[in-house]
Amino acid sequence: LVATADTRGFEAWLEREWMPSLRHRYPAGSGAESEAWLIDHVHAPGTAPDDVVADHPAHFHIDLLTEAQGHGLGRRLIERVLAQLADRGVPGVHLGVVAGNTSAITFYERLGFTRFREEPSVVWMTRAV
């Protein structure tokens, strides 16, 4: 699990510090076909929607190996990061979930997240911290 309390600050840092070298290392159109979506993302990363970030400036990403899922580890990690964000005075957190990932959406709803906006490819979910 990785998180930031300030999505806009993170996006600016990412663009300034990481993306230039990645774009040089992985030019548009390079790599295997299976990597195309990732290389495309390096060249056009996008930003979180303004209305999502307005009241929910923090965000996080969590990825657990299959064998680590279903044992409460994800819930514990998320609860810990939410507590840390609350201690820092962050009012809310958001995340984007692939629209077809119904198990993840259900998991986040059980943790108190609500569907803020649904797009064809992503469901933006938010929660007060």
PDB file of C-alpha atoms in Angstrom:
ATOM      1  CA  LEU A   1       0.000   0.000   0.000  1.00  0.00           C
ATOM      2  CA  VAL A   2       1.295   3.429  -0.960  1.00  0.00           C
ATOM      3  CA  ALA A   3      -0.534   6.643  -0.192  1.00  0.00           C
ATOM      4  CA  THR A   4      -0.273  10.388  -0.406  1.00  0.00           C
ATOM      5  CA  ALA A   5      -2.101  13.022   1.585  1.00  0.00           C
ATOM      6  CA  ASP A   6      -1.863  15.475  -1.336  1.00  0.00           C
ATOM      7  CA  THR A   7      -2.818  14.066  -4.729  1.00  0.00           C
ATOM      8  CA  ARG A   8      -2.139  17.292  -6.632  1.00  0.00           C
ATOM      9  CA  GLY A   9       1.296  17.645  -5.017  1.00  0.00           C
ATOM     10  CA  PHE A  10       2.063  14.019  -5.846  1.00  0.00           C
ATOM     11  CA  GLU A  11       0.956  14.454  -9.466  1.00  0.00           C
ATOM     12  CA  ALA A  12       3.249  17.495  -9.827  1.00  0.00           C
ATOM     13  CA  TRP A  13       6.169  15.653  -8.216  1.00  0.00           C
ATOM     14  CA  LEU A  14       5.609  12.616 -10.438  1.00  0.00           C
ATOM     15  CA  GLU A  15       5.603  14.792 -13.571  1.00  0.00           C
ATOM     16  CA  ARG A  16       8.712  16.681 -12.471  1.00  0.00           C
ATOM     17  CA  GLU A  17      10.825  13.866 -11.025  1.00  0.00           C
ATOM     18  CA  TRP A  18       9.781  10.522 -12.538  1.00  0.00           C
ATOM     19  CA  MET A  19       8.095  10.913 -15.880  1.00  0.00           C
ATOM     20  CA  PRO A  20      10.902  12.614 -17.865  1.00  0.00           C
ATOM     21  CA  SER A  21      13.348   9.743 -17.344  1.00  0.00           C
ATOM     22  CA  LEU A  22      10.651   7.114 -17.911  1.00  0.00           C
ATOM     23  CA  ARG A  23       9.608   8.784 -21.154  1.00  0.00           C
ATOM     24  CA  HIS A  24      13.230   8.823 -22.296  1.00  0.00           C
ATOM     25  CA  ARG A  25      13.718   5.169 -21.332  1.00  0.00           C
ATOM     26  CA  TYR A  26      10.403   4.003 -22.820  1.00  0.00           C
ATOM     27  CA  PRO A  27       9.579   6.054 -25.933  1.00  0.00           C
ATOM     28  CA  ALA A  28       5.998   6.025 -27.149  1.00  0.00           C
ATOM     29  CA  GLY A  29       5.403   2.903 -29.210  1.00  0.00           C
ATOM     30  CA  SER A  30       8.293   0.969 -27.687  1.00  0.00           C
ATOM     31  CA  GLY A  31       8.109  -2.270 -25.730  1.00  0.00           C
ATOM     32  CA  ALA A  32       6.078  -5.409 -26.113  1.00  0.00           C
ATOM     33  CA  GLU A  33       2.413  -5.274 -27.052  1.00  0.00           C
ATOM     34  CA  SER A  34       1.503  -6.402 -23.522  1.00  0.00           C
ATOM     35  CA  GLU A  35       3.289  -3.304 -22.138  1.00  0.00           C
ATOM     36  CA  ALA A  36       1.642  -0.796 -24.484  1.00  0.00           C
ATOM     37  CA  TRP A  37      -0.985   0.369 -21.958  1.00  0.00           C
ATOM     38  CA  LEU A  38       1.720   1.063 -19.358  1.00  0.00           C
ATOM     39  CA  ILE A  39       3.972   2.945 -21.773  1.00  0.00           C
ATOM     40  CA  ASP A  40       0.947   4.927 -22.965  1.00  0.00           C
ATOM     41  CA  HIS A  41       0.273   5.817 -19.313  1.00  0.00           C
ATOM     42  CA  VAL A  42       3.840   7.073 -18.895  1.00  0.00           C
ATOM     43  CA  HIS A  43       3.297   9.465 -21.812  1.00  0.00           C
ATOM     44  CA  ALA A  44      -0.226  10.546 -20.799  1.00  0.00           C
ATOM     45  CA  PRO A  45      -0.686   9.798 -17.083  1.00  0.00           C
ATOM     46  CA  GLY A  46      -3.750  11.942 -16.560  1.00  0.00           C
ATOM     47  CA  THR A  47      -4.825  13.399 -13.254  1.00  0.00           C
ATOM     48  CA  ALA A  48      -7.561  12.665 -10.774  1.00  0.00           C
ATOM     49  CA  PRO A  49     -10.805  14.577 -11.483  1.00  0.00           C
ATOM     50  CA  ASP A  50     -11.065  17.945  -9.734  1.00  0.00           C
ATOM     51  CA  ASP A  51     -14.444  17.170  -8.169  1.00  0.00           C
ATOM     52  CA  VAL A  52     -13.078  13.941  -6.689  1.00  0.00           C
ATOM     53  CA  VAL A  53      -9.982  15.617  -5.220  1.00  0.00           C
ATOM     54  CA  ALA A  54     -11.819  18.691  -3.895  1.00  0.00           C
ATOM     55  CA  ASP A  55     -13.029  17.083  -0.662  1.00  0.00           C
ATOM     56  CA  HIS A  56     -10.888  13.949  -0.838  1.00  0.00           C
ATOM     57  CA  PRO A  57      -7.319  15.152  -1.510  1.00  0.00           C
ATOM     58  CA  ALA A  58      -5.560  11.951  -0.452  1.00  0.00           C
ATOM     59  CA  HIS A  59      -5.368   8.727  -2.422  1.00  0.00           C
ATOM     60  CA  PHE A  60      -3.780   5.322  -2.172  1.00  0.00           C
ATOM     61  CA  HIS A  61      -3.005   2.202  -4.162  1.00  0.00           C
ATOM     62  CA  ILE A  62      -2.945  -1.279  -2.696  1.00  0.00           C
ATOM     63  CA  ASP A  63      -1.914  -4.500  -4.383  1.00  0.00           C
ATOM     64  CA  LEU A  64      -1.766  -7.803  -2.542  1.00  0.00           C
ATOM     65  CA  LEU A  65      -0.545 -11.081  -3.938  1.00  0.00           C
ATOM     66  CA  THR A  66      -3.390 -13.551  -4.365  1.00  0.00           C
ATOM     67  CA  GLU A  67      -2.139 -15.700  -1.500  1.00  0.00           C
ATOM     68  CA  ALA A  68      -2.154 -12.670   0.822  1.00  0.00           C
ATOM     69  CA  GLN A  69      -5.779 -11.811   0.047  1.00  0.00           C
ATOM     70  CA  GLY A  70      -8.695 -12.898   2.212  1.00  0.00           C
ATOM     71  CA  HIS A  71      -6.834 -12.827   5.527  1.00  0.00           C
ATOM     72  CA  GLY A  72      -7.654  -9.277   6.676  1.00  0.00           C
ATOM     73  CA  LEU A  73      -4.266  -7.851   5.710  1.00  0.00           C
ATOM     74  CA  GLY A  74      -5.701  -5.381   3.182  1.00  0.00           C
ATOM     75  CA  ARG A  75      -8.269  -4.150   5.682  1.00  0.00           C
ATOM     76  CA  ARG A  76      -5.588  -3.670   8.359  1.00  0.00           C
ATOM     77  CA  LEU A  77      -3.269  -1.815   5.987  1.00  0.00           C
ATOM     78  CA  ILE A  78      -6.041   0.488   4.819  1.00  0.00           C
ATOM     79  CA  GLU A  79      -7.275   1.161   8.362  1.00  0.00           C
ATOM     80  CA  ARG A  80      -3.726   2.075   9.365  1.00  0.00           C
ATOM     81  CA  VAL A  81      -3.190   4.482   6.474  1.00  0.00           C
ATOM     82  CA  LEU A  82      -6.613   6.066   7.108  1.00  0.00           C
ATOM     83  CA  ALA A  83      -5.636   6.653  10.743  1.00  0.00           C
ATOM     84  CA  GLN A  84      -2.339   8.216   9.652  1.00  0.00           C
ATOM     85  CA  LEU A  85      -4.136  10.498   7.195  1.00  0.00           C
ATOM     86  CA  ALA A  86      -6.608  11.502   9.931  1.00  0.00           C
ATOM     87  CA  ASP A  87      -3.693  12.321  12.242  1.00  0.00           C
ATOM     88  CA  ARG A  88      -2.386  14.659   9.546  1.00  0.00           C
ATOM     89  CA  GLY A  89      -5.752  16.432   9.296  1.00  0.00           C
ATOM     90  CA  VAL A  90      -6.629  15.112   5.840  1.00  0.00           C
ATOM     91  CA  PRO A  91     -10.420  15.330   5.357  1.00  0.00           C
ATOM     92  CA  GLY A  92     -10.917  12.558   2.801  1.00  0.00           C
ATOM     93  CA  VAL A  93      -9.384   9.961   0.533  1.00  0.00           C
ATOM     94  CA  HIS A  94     -10.228   8.706  -2.940  1.00  0.00           C
ATOM     95  CA  LEU A  95      -9.254   5.835  -5.161  1.00  0.00           C
ATOM     96  CA  GLY A  96     -10.007   4.618  -8.635  1.00  0.00           C
ATOM     97  CA  VAL A  97     -11.084   1.037  -9.267  1.00  0.00           C
ATOM     98  CA  VAL A  98     -11.273  -0.673 -12.647  1.00  0.00           C
ATOM     99  CA  ALA A  99     -14.991  -0.638 -13.405  1.00  0.00           C
ATOM    100  CA  GLY A 100     -15.229  -4.398 -13.891  1.00  0.00           C
ATOM    101  CA  ASN A 101     -13.483  -5.245 -10.613  1.00  0.00           C
ATOM    102  CA  THR A 102     -16.668  -5.864  -8.643  1.00  0.00           C
ATOM    103  CA  SER A 103     -14.889  -7.740  -5.848  1.00  0.00           C
ATOM    104  CA  ALA A 104     -12.626  -4.750  -5.148  1.00  0.00           C
ATOM    105  CA  ILE A 105     -15.575  -2.351  -5.279  1.00  0.00           C
ATOM    106  CA  THR A 106     -17.470  -4.504  -2.779  1.00  0.00           C
ATOM    107  CA  PHE A 107     -14.378  -4.693  -0.549  1.00  0.00           C
ATOM    108  CA  TYR A 108     -13.994  -0.895  -0.493  1.00  0.00           C
ATOM    109  CA  GLU A 109     -17.711  -0.412   0.145  1.00  0.00           C
ATOM    110  CA  ARG A 110     -17.394  -2.654   3.210  1.00  0.00           C
ATOM    111  CA  LEU A 111     -14.640  -0.281   4.395  1.00  0.00           C
ATOM    112  CA  GLY A 112     -16.961   2.718   4.113  1.00  0.00           C
ATOM    113  CA  PHE A 113     -16.083   3.977   0.639  1.00  0.00           C
ATOM    114  CA  THR A 114     -18.890   5.149  -1.619  1.00  0.00           C
ATOM    115  CA  ARG A 115     -19.096   5.390  -5.380  1.00  0.00           C
ATOM    116  CA  PHE A 116     -18.520   9.038  -6.168  1.00  0.00           C
ATOM    117  CA  ARG A 117     -18.466   8.784  -9.958  1.00  0.00           C
ATOM    118  CA  GLU A 118     -18.717   5.914 -12.405  1.00  0.00           C
ATOM    119  CA  GLU A 119     -17.020   6.126 -15.782  1.00  0.00           C
ATOM    120  CA  PRO A 120     -16.790   3.420 -18.443  1.00  0.00           C
ATOM    121  CA  SER A 121     -13.357   2.257 -17.285  1.00  0.00           C
ATOM    122  CA  VAL A 122     -13.073   3.442 -13.668  1.00  0.00           C
ATOM    123  CA  VAL A 123     -15.209   3.852 -10.574  1.00  0.00           C
ATOM    124  CA  TRP A 124     -14.025   6.738  -8.399  1.00  0.00           C
ATOM    125  CA  MET A 125     -14.672   5.945  -4.743  1.00  0.00           C
ATOM    126  CA  THR A 126     -14.358   8.317  -1.789  1.00  0.00           C
ATOM    127  CA  ARG A 127     -14.443   8.221   1.960  1.00  0.00           C
ATOM    128  CA  ALA A 128     -14.089  10.739   4.743  1.00  0.00           C
ATOM    129  CA  VAL A 129     -11.016  10.124   6.877  1.00  0.00           C
TER     130      VAL A 129
END
